[in-house]
Amino acid sequence: MTHLAAAPSPSVRVRAPGKVNLSLRVGRVQDDGYHPLATIFQAVALFEEVTATQVPEGAGVTITVDGPQADRVPVDETNLAWRAAEALARRVGVAPDVALHLAKGVPVAGGMAGGSADAAATLVACDALWQTGLSRGDLTSLAADLGSDVPFALLGHTAVGTGRGHLLTPAMSRGEFHWAFATQDEGLSTPAVYNRFDELSEGSDARDADPAIEADTALMQALRAGDPHALGRALHNDLQPAALSLRPELERTIGVAREAGALGAFVSGSGPSVAALGRSRQHALAIAASWTAESAADAVWCTSGPAHGARLLP
Ligand code: C5P
């Protein structure tokens, strides 16, 4: 007698990166509540891994999560991955029946776009699972509707972002840069940081409606030359004063990294993660060790960039 094992449900795995904004220039808030940005993204090799598995018709979307901070991730429709699956299903007219498993490798609520990476990975995974035939351009436009950072998680590597940060142009970058990240258990809300930015810049004429990327010529040159010293000098974040005013203790985290010889240390995106650029992988590890020794972070992470965008795993 032969036994026929049930065929496993079709399943697809996709990996998508977190990011650091090497430069983040923010203009005056617009009527739609968003701020025009001129930013330079670098994807870093901290990855979210999403597994999408086909489930019986009518089962709907389900989410499970693992990773060191899994308990902080919602598993309902407020999760951006859930919304990504539903948006794609709606776009192509299929039922949103899929089990999503998120393996978290990007710090949660740290200003490193881990949730956006989940959404980007989910789009690519469900696109493959449902064989939608959509183009990468179609996925990018769905991504932009989900959140400002989602298109970059699809694209990866290094890119200039304008608009809400969702209009991307790939940028040249040579070699590998070595980063240490200090994260905090308590996240910062992105809208709260932008609100504080508005309060701090009230009455100032300094903010153009449209921030100009030309200000980052030195940074773009540093990337093309693969020069970490020049890159360290050119790092810039307009949201840093707002993040520091909400979390003054981050000042010390930045200070500890500078004392450890970081080529640059600053708030990552809307925070509260702090990013520090090292001369080498060893140096990034040493910066992270200083944060731990000085109790200047709840957790530390070392990685490198640029990294690839959302990609199917074999
Ligand atoms: O696009 P996303 O959903 O990631 O944005 C989250 C929030 O961050 C927005 O609701 C808005 O308050 C703020 N934001 C902004 N300007 C941007 C991007 C985000 O004000 N360019």
Coordinates of C-alpha atoms and ligand atoms in Angstrom, one line a residue:
M1 CA 0.0 0.0 0.0
T2 CA 1.3 3.4 -0.8
H3 CA 0.8 6.5 1.3
L4 CA 0.3 9.8 -0.5
A5 CA 1.4 12.7 1.7
A6 CA -0.8 15.8 1.3
A7 CA 0.9 18.3 -0.9
P8 CA 2.2 21.3 1.2
S9 CA 0.4 24.6 0.6
P10 CA 2.2 26.8 -1.8
S11 CA 4.4 29.3 0.0
V12 CA 6.7 32.1 -1.0
R13 CA 9.5 33.8 1.1
V14 CA 10.6 37.4 0.5
R15 CA 13.3 39.4 2.2
A16 CA 13.2 43.3 2.4
P17 CA 15.7 45.7 4.0
G18 CA 15.5 48.4 6.7
K19 CA 16.9 51.8 5.9
V20 CA 18.8 54.8 7.1
N21 CA 18.2 58.3 5.7
L22 CA 21.8 59.6 5.1
S23 CA 20.3 63.0 4.6
L24 CA 16.7 64.0 5.4
R25 CA 15.7 67.6 4.4
V26 CA 12.1 68.5 5.3
G27 CA 10.0 71.3 3.9
R28 CA 7.0 73.1 5.2
V29 CA 3.9 71.0 5.9
Q30 CA 1.4 70.9 3.0
D31 CA -2.4 71.0 3.0
D32 CA -2.5 67.2 2.8
G33 CA -0.7 67.0 6.2
Y34 CA 2.5 65.7 4.6
H35 CA 5.9 67.4 4.4
P36 CA 7.8 67.6 1.1
L37 CA 11.1 65.8 1.5
A38 CA 14.5 65.6 -0.1
T39 CA 16.2 62.5 1.2
I40 CA 18.9 60.0 0.4
F41 CA 18.1 56.5 1.5
Q42 CA 20.5 53.7 2.1
A43 CA 19.2 50.2 2.6
V44 CA 21.0 48.3 5.3
A45 CA 21.5 44.6 5.7
L46 CA 18.9 44.2 8.5
F47 CA 16.1 42.3 6.8
E48 CA 12.5 41.5 7.4
E49 CA 11.5 38.1 6.0
V50 CA 7.9 37.5 5.0
T51 CA 6.5 34.1 4.2
A52 CA 3.2 34.1 2.4
T53 CA 1.3 30.8 2.4
Q54 CA -1.8 30.0 0.5
V55 CA -4.8 29.2 2.7
P56 CA -8.3 27.8 1.9
E57 CA -10.8 30.2 0.3
G58 CA -12.5 32.5 2.7
A59 CA -9.8 32.2 5.4
G60 CA -8.8 35.9 4.9
V61 CA -5.5 37.4 6.0
T62 CA -3.7 36.2 9.1
I63 CA -0.4 37.4 10.6
T64 CA 2.1 35.7 12.9
V65 CA 5.3 37.3 14.0
D66 CA 8.6 36.2 15.4
G67 CA 11.8 38.0 16.3
P68 CA 13.2 39.7 19.5
Q69 CA 10.5 42.4 19.5
A70 CA 7.6 40.4 18.1
D71 CA 5.3 41.2 21.0
R72 CA 5.3 44.9 19.9
V73 CA 4.0 44.1 16.4
P74 CA 0.2 44.2 15.8
V75 CA -1.3 41.1 14.1
D76 CA -4.5 42.7 12.8
E77 CA -5.5 45.0 10.0
T78 CA -3.5 47.9 11.5
N79 CA -0.3 46.0 10.4
L80 CA 0.9 47.5 7.1
A81 CA 1.6 44.0 5.8
W82 CA -2.1 43.1 6.2
R83 CA -3.0 46.3 4.3
A84 CA -0.5 45.5 1.6
A85 CA -2.1 42.0 1.0
E86 CA -5.6 43.5 0.9
A87 CA -4.5 46.3 -1.4
L88 CA -2.9 43.9 -3.9
A89 CA -5.9 41.5 -3.8
R90 CA -8.3 44.4 -4.4
R91 CA -6.1 45.7 -7.3
V92 CA -6.1 42.3 -9.1
G93 CA -9.6 41.1 -8.0
V94 CA -8.7 38.0 -6.0
A95 CA -9.8 37.1 -2.5
P96 CA -7.2 38.2 0.1
D97 CA -6.7 34.7 1.5
V98 CA -3.1 34.4 2.8
A99 CA -1.2 33.5 5.9
L100 CA 1.6 36.0 6.5
H101 CA 4.5 35.1 8.7
L102 CA 6.9 38.0 9.6
A103 CA 10.4 37.3 10.9
K104 CA 11.5 40.6 12.2
G105 CA 15.2 41.6 11.7
V106 CA 14.7 45.4 11.6
P107 CA 14.3 47.2 15.0
V108 CA 10.5 47.9 15.7
A109 CA 9.3 51.5 15.6
G110 CA 12.9 52.7 15.4
G111 CA 12.7 55.0 12.4
M112 CA 14.3 52.3 10.2
A113 CA 11.1 51.4 8.2
G114 CA 10.7 47.8 9.4
G115 CA 7.0 48.0 8.9
S116 CA 7.4 49.4 5.4
A117 CA 9.8 46.5 4.6
D118 CA 7.1 44.1 5.7
A119 CA 4.6 45.8 3.4
A120 CA 7.1 45.7 0.5
A121 CA 8.0 42.1 1.1
T122 CA 4.3 41.2 1.3
L123 CA 3.5 42.9 -2.0
V124 CA 6.3 40.9 -3.7
A125 CA 5.3 37.6 -2.0
C126 CA 1.6 37.8 -2.7
D127 CA 2.3 39.0 -6.2
A128 CA 4.3 35.7 -6.7
L129 CA 1.8 33.5 -4.9
W130 CA -1.2 34.9 -6.8
Q131 CA 0.7 35.2 -10.1
T132 CA -0.8 38.6 -10.7
G133 CA 1.3 39.5 -13.7
L134 CA 1.6 43.1 -12.4
S135 CA 4.7 45.0 -13.3
R136 CA 7.3 46.3 -10.8
G137 CA 5.9 49.8 -11.6
D138 CA 2.4 48.7 -10.6
L139 CA 3.8 47.3 -7.3
T140 CA 5.6 50.6 -6.7
S141 CA 2.5 52.6 -7.1
L142 CA 0.6 50.3 -4.7
A143 CA 3.6 50.7 -2.3
A144 CA 3.4 54.5 -2.4
D145 CA -0.2 54.4 -1.4
L146 CA 0.6 52.2 1.6
G147 CA 3.3 54.5 3.1
S148 CA 6.0 57.0 2.1
D149 CA 8.9 54.5 2.8
V150 CA 7.4 51.4 1.2
P151 CA 8.6 52.1 -2.4
F152 CA 12.2 52.4 -1.1
A153 CA 12.0 49.0 0.7
L154 CA 11.0 47.5 -2.7
L155 CA 13.9 49.2 -4.5
G156 CA 16.7 49.0 -2.0
H157 CA 20.4 50.0 -2.5
T158 CA 20.8 53.8 -2.5
A159 CA 18.3 56.3 -3.8
V160 CA 17.2 59.9 -3.7
G161 CA 13.6 60.3 -2.5
T162 CA 11.5 63.4 -3.1
G163 CA 7.8 64.1 -2.8
R164 CA 6.7 62.4 0.5
G165 CA 9.9 60.4 0.1
H166 CA 8.1 58.0 -2.3
L167 CA 9.5 59.4 -5.6
L168 CA 12.8 57.6 -6.1
T169 CA 15.8 58.0 -8.3
P170 CA 18.6 55.4 -7.8
A171 CA 22.0 56.9 -6.8
M172 CA 25.5 55.6 -7.3
S173 CA 27.4 54.2 -4.4
R174 CA 30.7 52.4 -4.2
G175 CA 31.7 49.8 -1.6
E176 CA 30.3 49.0 1.8
F177 CA 29.6 51.3 4.8
H178 CA 29.6 50.0 8.3
W179 CA 26.9 51.0 10.8
A180 CA 26.0 50.6 14.4
F181 CA 22.5 51.3 15.6
A182 CA 21.3 52.0 19.1
T183 CA 17.6 51.3 19.6
Q184 CA 15.2 52.1 22.5
D185 CA 12.4 49.9 23.8
E186 CA 10.0 52.7 23.6
G187 CA 9.4 53.8 20.0
L188 CA 8.6 57.3 18.7
S189 CA 5.5 58.1 16.6
T190 CA 6.4 59.5 13.2
P191 CA 3.5 62.0 13.2
A192 CA 4.5 63.2 16.7
V193 CA 8.0 63.9 15.5
Y194 CA 6.7 65.8 12.4
N195 CA 4.4 67.8 14.6
R196 CA 7.2 68.8 16.9
F197 CA 9.2 69.7 13.8
D198 CA 6.4 72.0 12.8
E199 CA 6.3 73.6 16.2
L200 CA 10.1 74.1 16.2
S201 CA 10.1 75.7 12.7
E202 CA 7.1 77.9 13.3
G203 CA 7.8 81.5 12.4
S204 CA 11.1 80.6 10.6
D205 CA 11.4 81.6 7.0
A206 CA 14.3 79.2 6.6
R207 CA 12.1 76.4 5.4
D208 CA 11.4 76.3 1.7
A209 CA 8.2 74.6 0.6
D210 CA 10.4 72.2 -1.4
P211 CA 13.7 71.3 0.2
A212 CA 16.5 71.0 -2.4
I213 CA 18.6 67.9 -2.8
E214 CA 21.4 70.0 -4.3
A215 CA 22.5 70.7 -0.7
D216 CA 23.8 67.1 -0.6
T217 CA 26.4 67.4 -3.3
A218 CA 29.2 66.4 -0.8
L219 CA 27.2 63.5 0.4
M220 CA 26.6 62.2 -3.1
Q221 CA 30.3 62.5 -3.9
A222 CA 31.2 60.6 -0.7
L223 CA 28.9 57.8 -1.8
R224 CA 30.4 57.7 -5.3
A225 CA 33.9 57.6 -3.9
G226 CA 33.0 55.0 -1.2
D227 CA 34.6 57.4 1.3
P228 CA 33.2 56.8 4.8
H229 CA 35.0 59.8 6.3
A230 CA 33.4 62.2 3.9
L231 CA 30.1 60.5 4.3
G232 CA 30.3 60.8 8.1
R233 CA 30.8 64.6 7.7
A234 CA 27.9 65.0 5.3
L235 CA 25.2 63.1 7.3
H236 CA 22.2 65.3 8.0
N237 CA 18.7 65.0 9.5
D238 CA 16.3 67.9 9.8
L239 CA 14.1 65.8 12.1
Q240 CA 16.9 65.4 14.7
P241 CA 16.1 68.5 16.8
A242 CA 12.4 67.4 17.0
A243 CA 13.4 63.8 18.0
L244 CA 15.8 65.1 20.6
S245 CA 13.3 67.5 22.0
L246 CA 10.9 64.5 22.5
R247 CA 13.8 62.2 23.7
P248 CA 16.6 64.4 25.2
E249 CA 18.4 61.3 26.4
L250 CA 19.3 60.5 22.8
E251 CA 21.8 63.4 23.0
R252 CA 24.0 61.2 25.2
T253 CA 23.7 58.2 22.9
I254 CA 25.0 60.4 20.1
G255 CA 27.7 61.7 22.4
V256 CA 28.9 58.2 23.3
A257 CA 29.2 57.2 19.6
R258 CA 31.2 60.3 18.9
E259 CA 33.6 59.6 21.8
A260 CA 34.0 56.1 20.4
G261 CA 35.3 57.8 17.2
A262 CA 32.2 57.5 15.0
L263 CA 32.6 59.2 11.7
G264 CA 29.1 60.6 12.1
A265 CA 26.3 59.9 14.6
F266 CA 22.7 61.1 14.3
V267 CA 19.1 60.2 14.8
S268 CA 17.9 57.7 12.2
G269 CA 14.8 59.0 10.3
S270 CA 12.2 60.0 12.8
G271 CA 14.0 58.1 15.6
P272 CA 14.4 57.1 18.3
S273 CA 17.2 54.9 16.8
V274 CA 20.6 56.5 16.6
A275 CA 22.8 55.6 13.7
A276 CA 26.6 55.8 13.9
L277 CA 29.0 55.3 11.0
G278 CA 32.2 53.3 11.6
R279 CA 35.5 53.2 9.8
S280 CA 35.2 49.4 9.4
R281 CA 33.1 46.5 10.6
Q282 CA 35.3 46.2 13.7
H283 CA 34.9 49.9 14.5
A284 CA 31.1 49.7 14.2
L285 CA 31.2 46.7 16.7
A286 CA 33.4 48.9 19.0
I287 CA 30.8 51.7 18.9
A288 CA 28.0 49.3 19.7
A289 CA 30.1 48.0 22.6
S290 CA 30.5 51.5 24.0
W291 CA 26.7 52.0 23.9
T292 CA 26.3 48.8 25.9
A293 CA 29.0 49.6 28.3
E294 CA 27.6 53.1 28.9
S295 CA 24.0 51.9 29.1
A296 CA 23.2 54.3 26.3
A297 CA 20.8 52.0 24.4
D298 CA 18.3 49.3 25.1
A299 CA 19.7 47.2 22.2
V300 CA 22.5 47.5 19.7
W301 CA 22.7 46.3 16.1
C302 CA 25.7 46.2 13.7
T303 CA 25.2 46.0 9.9
S304 CA 26.3 47.4 6.6
G305 CA 24.8 49.1 3.6
P306 CA 23.8 49.4 0.9
A307 CA 21.7 46.3 0.8
H308 CA 19.3 44.9 -1.9
G309 CA 15.6 45.7 -2.1
A310 CA 12.6 43.3 -1.7
R311 CA 13.6 40.0 -3.2
L312 CA 12.2 36.5 -3.5
L313 CA 14.2 33.8 -1.7
P314 CA 14.6 30.4 -3.4
Ligands
C5P1 O1 3.5 57.8 4.8 P1 3.5 57.3 6.2 O2 2.2 56.6 6.5 O3 4.7 56.5 6.5 O4 3.6 58.6 7.1 C1 3.3 58.5 8.5 C2 3.0 59.9 9.0 O5 4.3 60.7 9.0 C3 2.1 60.8 8.2 O6 0.8 60.6 8.6 C4 2.6 62.2 8.4 O7 2.1 62.6 9.7 C5 4.1 62.0 8.6 N1 4.8 62.3 7.3 C6 4.9 63.6 6.9 N2 5.6 63.9 5.7 C7 6.2 62.9 5.0 C8 6.1 61.5 5.5 C9 5.4 61.3 6.6 O8 4.4 64.5 7.6 N3 6.8 63.2 3.9

